[in-house]
Amino acid sequence: MTAGAGASATVTYSNSALTLALSDIGPVFTDPTFVIAPPGDERLFVLERRGVIRIVRDGAVLTQPWLDISANVFTGGEGGLLSMAFDPNFAANGYFYLYYTDLARNIVVERYTRSPTPNLADPTSALTILRVAHPQFTNHFGGLVAFGPDGMLYAGLGDGGGAGDPSGNAQDPNALLGKLLRVDVRSATAGLPYTIAPTNPYVNQPLRRPEIWAAGLRNPWRYAFDGEQLYIADVGQDAREEVNLAALSQGGLNYGWDIMEGSACHEAATCDRTGLTLPVFEYEQGAAKVNGCAITGGYVYRGAALPELAGRYFYSDYCRGFVKSFFATGAGIVEQRDWGLNTAGQVVSFGRDGAGELYLVSASGRIFRLVRGSTG
């Protein structure tokens, strides 16, 4: 596809037709994994799996990368530089956080600082926040670091890989793998990279890691905050893909893996669901993965360009490349839509720019913006 090209689909809202399209932003990247920008910033930061962060400004890629940590990054299997988060106070402190796999296959969350030179980070400013061993397999690294509206830093870690969580990490409260973690990095130092918020569910509980916010996750590749709501898209194994939704105040939830896969017992006719939180939305992969194989979680739309979409959660699937959305209400999931936009190919990730508009990251190396389509 060329810049500005795309496909479109029409859905009717309140007697008016809304058409969406995918607009190719133009440049082609090397194995991109994520896009992001600080609020209000006109630049778009594109992460490449190899460990390079590029800046797009006015439709062009700046010659020099924002940061290159490729010498430290393991890219085998599902590893690599997987996501980035800007500090809520980035404008003042210049901090941003990376989630990647290091050469020993550990999961690493690291803080860096921008440099005095515009459009460049300081490569010498690394401060390790978390380093979690992931020794056996090269899949299920999780992949997202993000700040919640509570100012805490969250990280979604996979269960350690393999099939069926062979080490039992997701249900082990003393293991960080297979969990969503929540830490306070506002006063981070080399000696004390994070503290534990007193509202974390396992504070001062023996044999339970206090960093854990939620458990029972297989591979939470992407999750999203929307006000006081938290959406977690957890990649399934052989049968079901799921989205979990809870109030941000609900710490300590167990989403069931590997007792459950979605709302079904995993490899068992019956199972004990006591204390488990089931997904609010799921879909079956289907025979020959006809419906998909790995959910790519997105965001709830809150941009200004498409106000009709406010509150709709967008997602895709790596194997099918569709663009779908739903609206979560207190009564359940409504307005399930397939927008018919499959031209992005394999969708690796969603992202947002500084104005809150949505982007799709394609395995082809292209980045697409979700825009209003032609009505003619």
Coordinates of C-alpha atoms in Angstrom, one line a residue:
M1 CA 0.0 0.0 0.0
T2 CA 1.0 3.6 -0.5
A3 CA 0.7 6.6 1.9
G4 CA -2.9 7.6 2.2
A5 CA -4.2 4.4 0.7
G6 CA -6.6 2.2 2.6
A7 CA -9.8 0.3 2.8
S8 CA -13.1 1.4 4.3
A9 CA -16.3 0.0 5.9
T10 CA -19.6 1.6 6.8
V11 CA -21.5 1.2 10.0
T12 CA -24.7 3.1 10.9
Y13 CA -25.0 5.1 14.2
S14 CA -28.2 6.8 15.0
N15 CA -29.3 7.1 11.3
S16 CA -26.0 8.5 10.2
A17 CA -23.3 6.5 8.3
L18 CA -19.9 6.3 9.9
T19 CA -17.1 5.1 7.6
L20 CA -13.7 4.2 8.8
A21 CA -10.5 3.8 6.8
L22 CA -6.8 2.9 7.4
S23 CA -4.4 5.7 6.3
D24 CA -0.8 4.5 5.7
I25 CA 1.5 7.1 7.4
G26 CA 4.1 6.4 4.7
P27 CA 7.4 5.2 6.1
V28 CA 8.2 1.4 6.3
F29 CA 9.9 0.2 9.5
T30 CA 12.0 -2.9 10.4
D31 CA 9.7 -5.2 12.4
P32 CA 7.8 -2.5 14.3
T33 CA 6.2 -3.5 17.6
F34 CA 4.6 -0.3 19.1
V35 CA 3.8 3.3 18.5
I36 CA 3.2 6.0 21.1
A37 CA 3.6 9.7 21.8
P38 CA 3.4 12.0 24.9
P39 CA 0.1 13.8 25.2
G40 CA 0.0 16.9 23.0
D41 CA 3.2 15.9 21.2
E42 CA 3.2 16.1 17.4
R43 CA 5.9 13.4 17.1
L44 CA 5.2 9.7 16.8
F45 CA 7.6 7.3 18.4
V46 CA 7.9 3.9 16.6
L47 CA 9.6 1.0 18.3
E48 CA 11.4 -1.7 16.3
R49 CA 11.8 -5.1 17.7
R50 CA 15.6 -5.0 17.3
G51 CA 15.9 -2.3 19.9
V52 CA 15.6 0.9 17.9
I53 CA 13.1 3.8 18.5
R54 CA 12.5 6.1 15.5
I55 CA 10.7 9.4 15.5
V56 CA 8.2 10.3 12.8
R57 CA 7.5 14.0 12.4
D58 CA 5.5 15.7 9.6
G59 CA 5.3 12.4 7.8
A60 CA 9.1 11.8 7.7
V61 CA 11.4 9.6 9.8
L62 CA 14.1 11.5 11.5
T63 CA 17.6 10.4 10.4
Q64 CA 18.9 9.7 13.9
P65 CA 17.0 7.3 16.2
W66 CA 15.6 8.6 19.4
L67 CA 17.4 5.6 21.1
D68 CA 19.2 2.5 20.0
I69 CA 19.6 -0.3 22.6
S70 CA 19.9 -3.1 20.0
A71 CA 23.2 -4.3 21.6
N72 CA 21.3 -5.3 24.7
V73 CA 18.2 -6.9 23.1
F74 CA 17.3 -10.5 22.6
T75 CA 15.0 -10.8 19.5
G76 CA 14.6 -14.6 19.3
G77 CA 11.0 -16.0 19.4
E78 CA 8.7 -13.4 20.7
G79 CA 11.4 -11.3 22.3
G80 CA 12.7 -7.8 21.5
L81 CA 11.9 -4.2 22.3
L82 CA 8.2 -4.6 22.9
S83 CA 6.7 -1.3 24.3
M84 CA 7.4 2.1 25.8
A85 CA 5.7 4.4 28.3
F86 CA 6.2 8.1 28.9
D87 CA 6.3 9.3 32.5
P88 CA 3.1 11.2 33.4
N89 CA 5.5 14.1 34.2
F90 CA 7.6 13.6 31.1
A91 CA 7.5 17.3 30.1
A92 CA 9.3 18.2 33.3
N93 CA 11.5 15.1 34.1
G94 CA 12.1 13.7 30.6
Y95 CA 11.7 10.1 31.8
F96 CA 10.4 7.2 29.7
Y97 CA 10.3 3.5 30.3
L98 CA 11.0 0.5 28.0
Y99 CA 9.9 -3.1 28.1
Y100 CA 12.3 -5.5 26.4
T101 CA 14.0 -8.9 26.6
D102 CA 17.7 -8.8 27.4
L103 CA 20.5 -11.1 26.0
A104 CA 19.9 -13.5 28.9
R105 CA 16.1 -13.6 27.9
N106 CA 15.1 -11.8 31.1
I107 CA 12.1 -9.4 30.9
V108 CA 13.4 -5.9 31.6
V109 CA 11.7 -2.7 32.4
E110 CA 14.1 0.2 32.3
R111 CA 13.9 3.9 32.7
Y112 CA 15.7 6.3 30.4
T113 CA 15.9 10.1 30.1
R114 CA 15.7 12.4 27.1
S115 CA 18.9 14.3 26.4
P116 CA 19.4 18.1 26.1
T117 CA 19.6 17.6 22.3
P118 CA 16.1 17.7 20.7
N119 CA 14.8 14.4 19.5
L120 CA 17.5 12.3 21.2
A121 CA 17.4 10.3 24.4
D122 CA 20.4 9.8 26.6
P123 CA 21.6 6.2 26.1
T124 CA 23.7 6.4 29.3
S125 CA 20.8 7.2 31.5
A126 CA 19.4 3.6 31.9
L127 CA 18.0 2.7 35.3
T128 CA 16.7 -0.8 35.7
I129 CA 13.3 -0.9 37.4
L130 CA 12.5 -4.6 37.0
R131 CA 14.4 -7.7 35.7
V132 CA 12.4 -10.9 35.8
A133 CA 14.0 -14.2 34.8
H134 CA 12.3 -16.0 31.8
P135 CA 14.7 -19.0 31.4
Q136 CA 13.0 -21.8 29.6
F137 CA 11.2 -20.7 26.5
T138 CA 11.2 -17.9 23.9
N139 CA 7.5 -17.2 23.9
H140 CA 5.0 -15.5 26.3
F141 CA 7.2 -12.6 27.3
G142 CA 4.1 -10.4 27.7
G143 CA 5.0 -7.0 26.4
L144 CA 3.4 -3.8 27.7
V145 CA 4.6 -1.2 30.2
A146 CA 2.1 1.6 30.9
F147 CA 1.1 4.1 33.5
G148 CA -2.3 4.0 35.0
P149 CA -4.4 7.0 35.8
D150 CA -3.3 6.4 39.4
G151 CA 0.3 7.3 38.5
M152 CA 1.5 3.7 39.1
L153 CA 3.6 1.8 36.6
Y154 CA 2.1 -1.4 35.3
A155 CA 3.8 -4.3 33.4
G156 CA 2.0 -7.3 31.9
L157 CA 4.2 -10.4 32.0
G158 CA 3.5 -13.7 30.2
D159 CA 3.5 -17.0 32.0
G160 CA 7.0 -18.1 31.0
G161 CA 6.2 -19.8 27.8
G162 CA 5.7 -23.3 26.6
A163 CA 2.2 -24.8 26.4
G164 CA -0.2 -25.0 29.3
D165 CA 2.1 -23.1 31.7
P166 CA 4.3 -26.0 32.5
S167 CA 5.9 -24.3 35.5
G168 CA 2.5 -23.2 37.0
N169 CA 3.6 -19.6 37.1
A170 CA 0.2 -17.9 36.4
Q171 CA -1.4 -19.4 39.5
D172 CA 1.7 -19.1 41.8
P173 CA 1.4 -16.0 44.0
N174 CA 5.1 -16.1 44.6
A175 CA 6.0 -15.8 40.9
L176 CA 5.9 -12.6 38.9
L177 CA 5.4 -14.4 35.5
G178 CA 1.8 -14.7 34.4
K179 CA 0.8 -11.5 36.2
L180 CA 0.0 -7.8 35.8
L181 CA 2.5 -6.0 38.1
R182 CA 2.0 -2.5 39.7
V183 CA 4.8 -0.5 41.2
D184 CA 5.5 3.1 42.3
V185 CA 8.5 4.6 40.4
R186 CA 8.0 8.2 41.3
S187 CA 11.1 8.2 43.6
A188 CA 13.1 5.5 41.7
T189 CA 16.9 5.3 42.4
A190 CA 19.5 2.7 41.6
G191 CA 19.3 1.4 45.2
L192 CA 15.5 1.4 45.4
P193 CA 14.0 1.3 41.8
Y194 CA 10.5 1.1 43.0
T195 CA 8.3 0.9 46.0
I196 CA 5.0 -0.9 46.6
A197 CA 1.8 1.1 46.9
P198 CA -0.1 0.3 50.1
T199 CA -3.2 -0.4 47.9
N200 CA -1.5 -3.4 46.2
P201 CA -3.5 -6.5 47.2
Y202 CA -0.6 -8.6 48.5
V203 CA 1.2 -6.1 50.7
N204 CA 2.7 -7.8 53.8
Q205 CA 1.4 -11.2 52.8
P206 CA 3.8 -14.1 53.2
L207 CA 4.6 -16.1 50.0
R208 CA 2.9 -13.5 47.8
R209 CA 4.8 -11.0 45.8
P210 CA 3.6 -7.5 46.6
E211 CA 4.2 -6.3 43.1
I212 CA 1.3 -8.4 41.8
W213 CA -1.9 -6.5 40.9
A214 CA -3.6 -9.4 38.9
A215 CA -2.9 -13.1 38.4
G216 CA -3.9 -15.9 36.1
L217 CA -2.7 -14.5 32.8
R218 CA -1.3 -16.4 29.9
N219 CA 0.3 -13.7 27.7
P220 CA -1.2 -10.3 28.3
W221 CA 0.5 -8.8 25.2
R222 CA -1.6 -5.6 25.4
Y223 CA -3.9 -4.0 28.0
A224 CA -5.4 -0.5 28.2
F225 CA -6.7 1.9 30.7
D226 CA -9.9 3.9 30.1
G227 CA -10.6 6.2 33.0
E228 CA -11.0 4.0 36.0
Q229 CA -11.4 0.8 33.8
L230 CA -8.8 -1.7 32.9
Y231 CA -9.0 -3.8 29.8
I232 CA -6.7 -6.8 29.5
A233 CA -6.5 -8.7 26.2
D234 CA -5.0 -12.1 27.1
V235 CA -3.7 -14.3 24.3
G236 CA -5.3 -17.8 24.3
Q237 CA -3.7 -21.2 23.6
D238 CA -5.6 -23.4 21.3
A239 CA -9.2 -22.5 21.8
R240 CA -10.2 -19.0 23.0
E241 CA -9.1 -15.4 22.9
E242 CA -10.3 -13.1 25.7
V243 CA -10.7 -9.6 27.0
N244 CA -11.0 -9.0 30.8
L245 CA -12.5 -5.9 32.2
A246 CA -12.4 -4.6 35.7
A247 CA -12.5 -1.4 37.7
L248 CA -9.0 -0.1 38.4
S249 CA -9.7 -0.3 42.1
Q250 CA -10.2 -4.1 41.9
G251 CA -6.7 -5.4 42.7
G252 CA -6.1 -9.1 43.4
L253 CA -8.3 -10.5 40.7
N254 CA -7.4 -14.0 39.3
Y255 CA -8.2 -14.3 35.6
G256 CA -8.1 -18.1 35.6
W257 CA -5.2 -19.3 33.5
D258 CA -4.3 -22.2 33.4
I259 CA -7.3 -23.5 35.2
M260 CA -9.4 -21.8 32.6
E261 CA -8.9 -20.7 29.0
G262 CA -11.4 -17.9 28.6
S263 CA -14.7 -19.1 30.1
A264 CA -13.9 -22.8 29.5
C265 CA -12.0 -25.3 31.7
H266 CA -8.5 -25.8 30.2
E267 CA -8.0 -29.4 29.2
A268 CA -10.6 -30.7 31.6
A269 CA -14.3 -31.5 31.5
T270 CA -14.8 -29.6 34.8
C271 CA -12.8 -27.3 37.0
D272 CA -13.2 -25.3 40.2
R273 CA -14.0 -21.7 39.2
T274 CA -14.1 -20.5 42.8
G275 CA -12.3 -17.1 43.1
L276 CA -11.7 -16.7 39.4
T277 CA -12.8 -13.8 37.3
L278 CA -14.1 -14.7 33.8
P279 CA -13.7 -12.6 30.7
V280 CA -16.3 -10.1 29.7
F281 CA -15.6 -10.9 26.0
E282 CA -14.1 -13.8 24.2
Y283 CA -14.1 -15.6 20.8
E284 CA -13.3 -19.1 19.7
Q285 CA -10.3 -19.6 17.4
G286 CA -12.4 -22.1 15.5
A287 CA -11.3 -24.9 13.2
A288 CA -8.0 -24.1 11.4
K289 CA -8.0 -20.8 13.3
V290 CA -10.7 -19.4 11.1
N291 CA -11.5 -16.7 13.6
G292 CA -8.0 -16.0 14.7
C293 CA -5.1 -17.3 16.8
A294 CA -3.8 -14.5 19.0
I295 CA -5.8 -11.4 20.1
T296 CA -4.1 -8.1 19.7
G297 CA -5.6 -5.8 22.3
G298 CA -6.1 -2.1 21.5
Y299 CA -7.6 0.9 23.2
V300 CA -10.9 2.5 24.0
Y301 CA -11.2 5.4 21.5
R302 CA -11.1 8.8 23.2
G303 CA -9.8 11.0 20.3
A304 CA -11.4 14.0 18.8
A305 CA -11.5 13.1 15.1
L306 CA -14.1 10.4 15.4
P307 CA -16.4 11.4 18.3
E308 CA -19.0 8.8 17.3
L309 CA -16.6 6.1 18.5
A310 CA -16.1 7.4 22.0
G311 CA -16.0 4.6 24.5
R312 CA -15.6 1.8 21.9
Y313 CA -12.8 -0.7 22.5
F314 CA -10.8 -1.7 19.4
Y315 CA -8.9 -4.9 18.9
S316 CA -7.5 -7.2 16.3
D317 CA -6.0 -10.7 15.9
Y318 CA -2.5 -11.4 14.6
C319 CA -3.7 -14.2 12.3
R320 CA -6.7 -12.5 10.8
G321 CA -5.8 -8.8 10.8
F322 CA -9.3 -7.6 11.2
V323 CA -10.3 -4.4 13.0
K324 CA -13.2 -4.9 15.4
S325 CA -14.7 -3.0 18.2
F326 CA -17.3 -3.3 21.0
F327 CA -18.9 -1.2 23.6
A328 CA -18.8 -2.3 27.2
T329 CA -21.7 -1.4 29.4
G330 CA -22.8 -2.4 32.9
A331 CA -25.3 -4.8 31.2
G332 CA -22.7 -6.4 29.0
I333 CA -20.9 -6.1 25.7
V334 CA -22.9 -4.4 22.9
E335 CA -22.3 -2.9 19.5
Q336 CA -19.9 -5.6 18.3
R337 CA -18.6 -4.4 15.0
D338 CA -16.3 -5.8 12.3
W339 CA -15.1 -2.8 10.3
G340 CA -14.0 -4.8 7.3
L341 CA -10.5 -3.3 7.4
N342 CA -8.1 -6.2 6.7
T343 CA -5.6 -4.4 4.6
A344 CA -3.1 -3.9 7.4
G345 CA -2.2 -7.6 7.3
Q346 CA -0.9 -9.1 10.6
V347 CA -1.7 -6.6 13.3
V348 CA 1.1 -6.6 15.9
S349 CA -0.1 -3.8 18.0
F350 CA -2.3 -0.7 18.4
G351 CA -0.9 2.7 19.5
R352 CA -2.0 6.2 20.1
D353 CA -0.5 9.6 19.2
G354 CA -0.4 12.7 21.2
A355 CA -4.0 13.6 20.3
G356 CA -5.3 10.2 21.3
E357 CA -5.9 9.0 17.7
L358 CA -5.5 5.3 17.1
Y359 CA -2.8 3.5 15.0
L360 CA -2.3 -0.1 13.9
V361 CA 1.2 -1.6 13.7
S362 CA 1.5 -4.1 10.9
A363 CA 4.0 -7.0 10.7
S364 CA 4.7 -5.7 7.1
G365 CA 6.5 -2.8 8.6
R366 CA 3.8 -0.2 7.9
I367 CA 1.9 1.9 10.4
F368 CA -1.8 2.9 9.7
R369 CA -3.9 5.6 11.3
L370 CA -7.6 4.9 11.9
V371 CA -9.4 7.8 10.1
R372 CA -12.8 8.8 8.8
G373 CA -13.5 7.2 5.4
S374 CA -14.9 8.8 2.4
T375 CA -18.7 9.1 2.3
G376 CA -18.8 9.5 -1.5

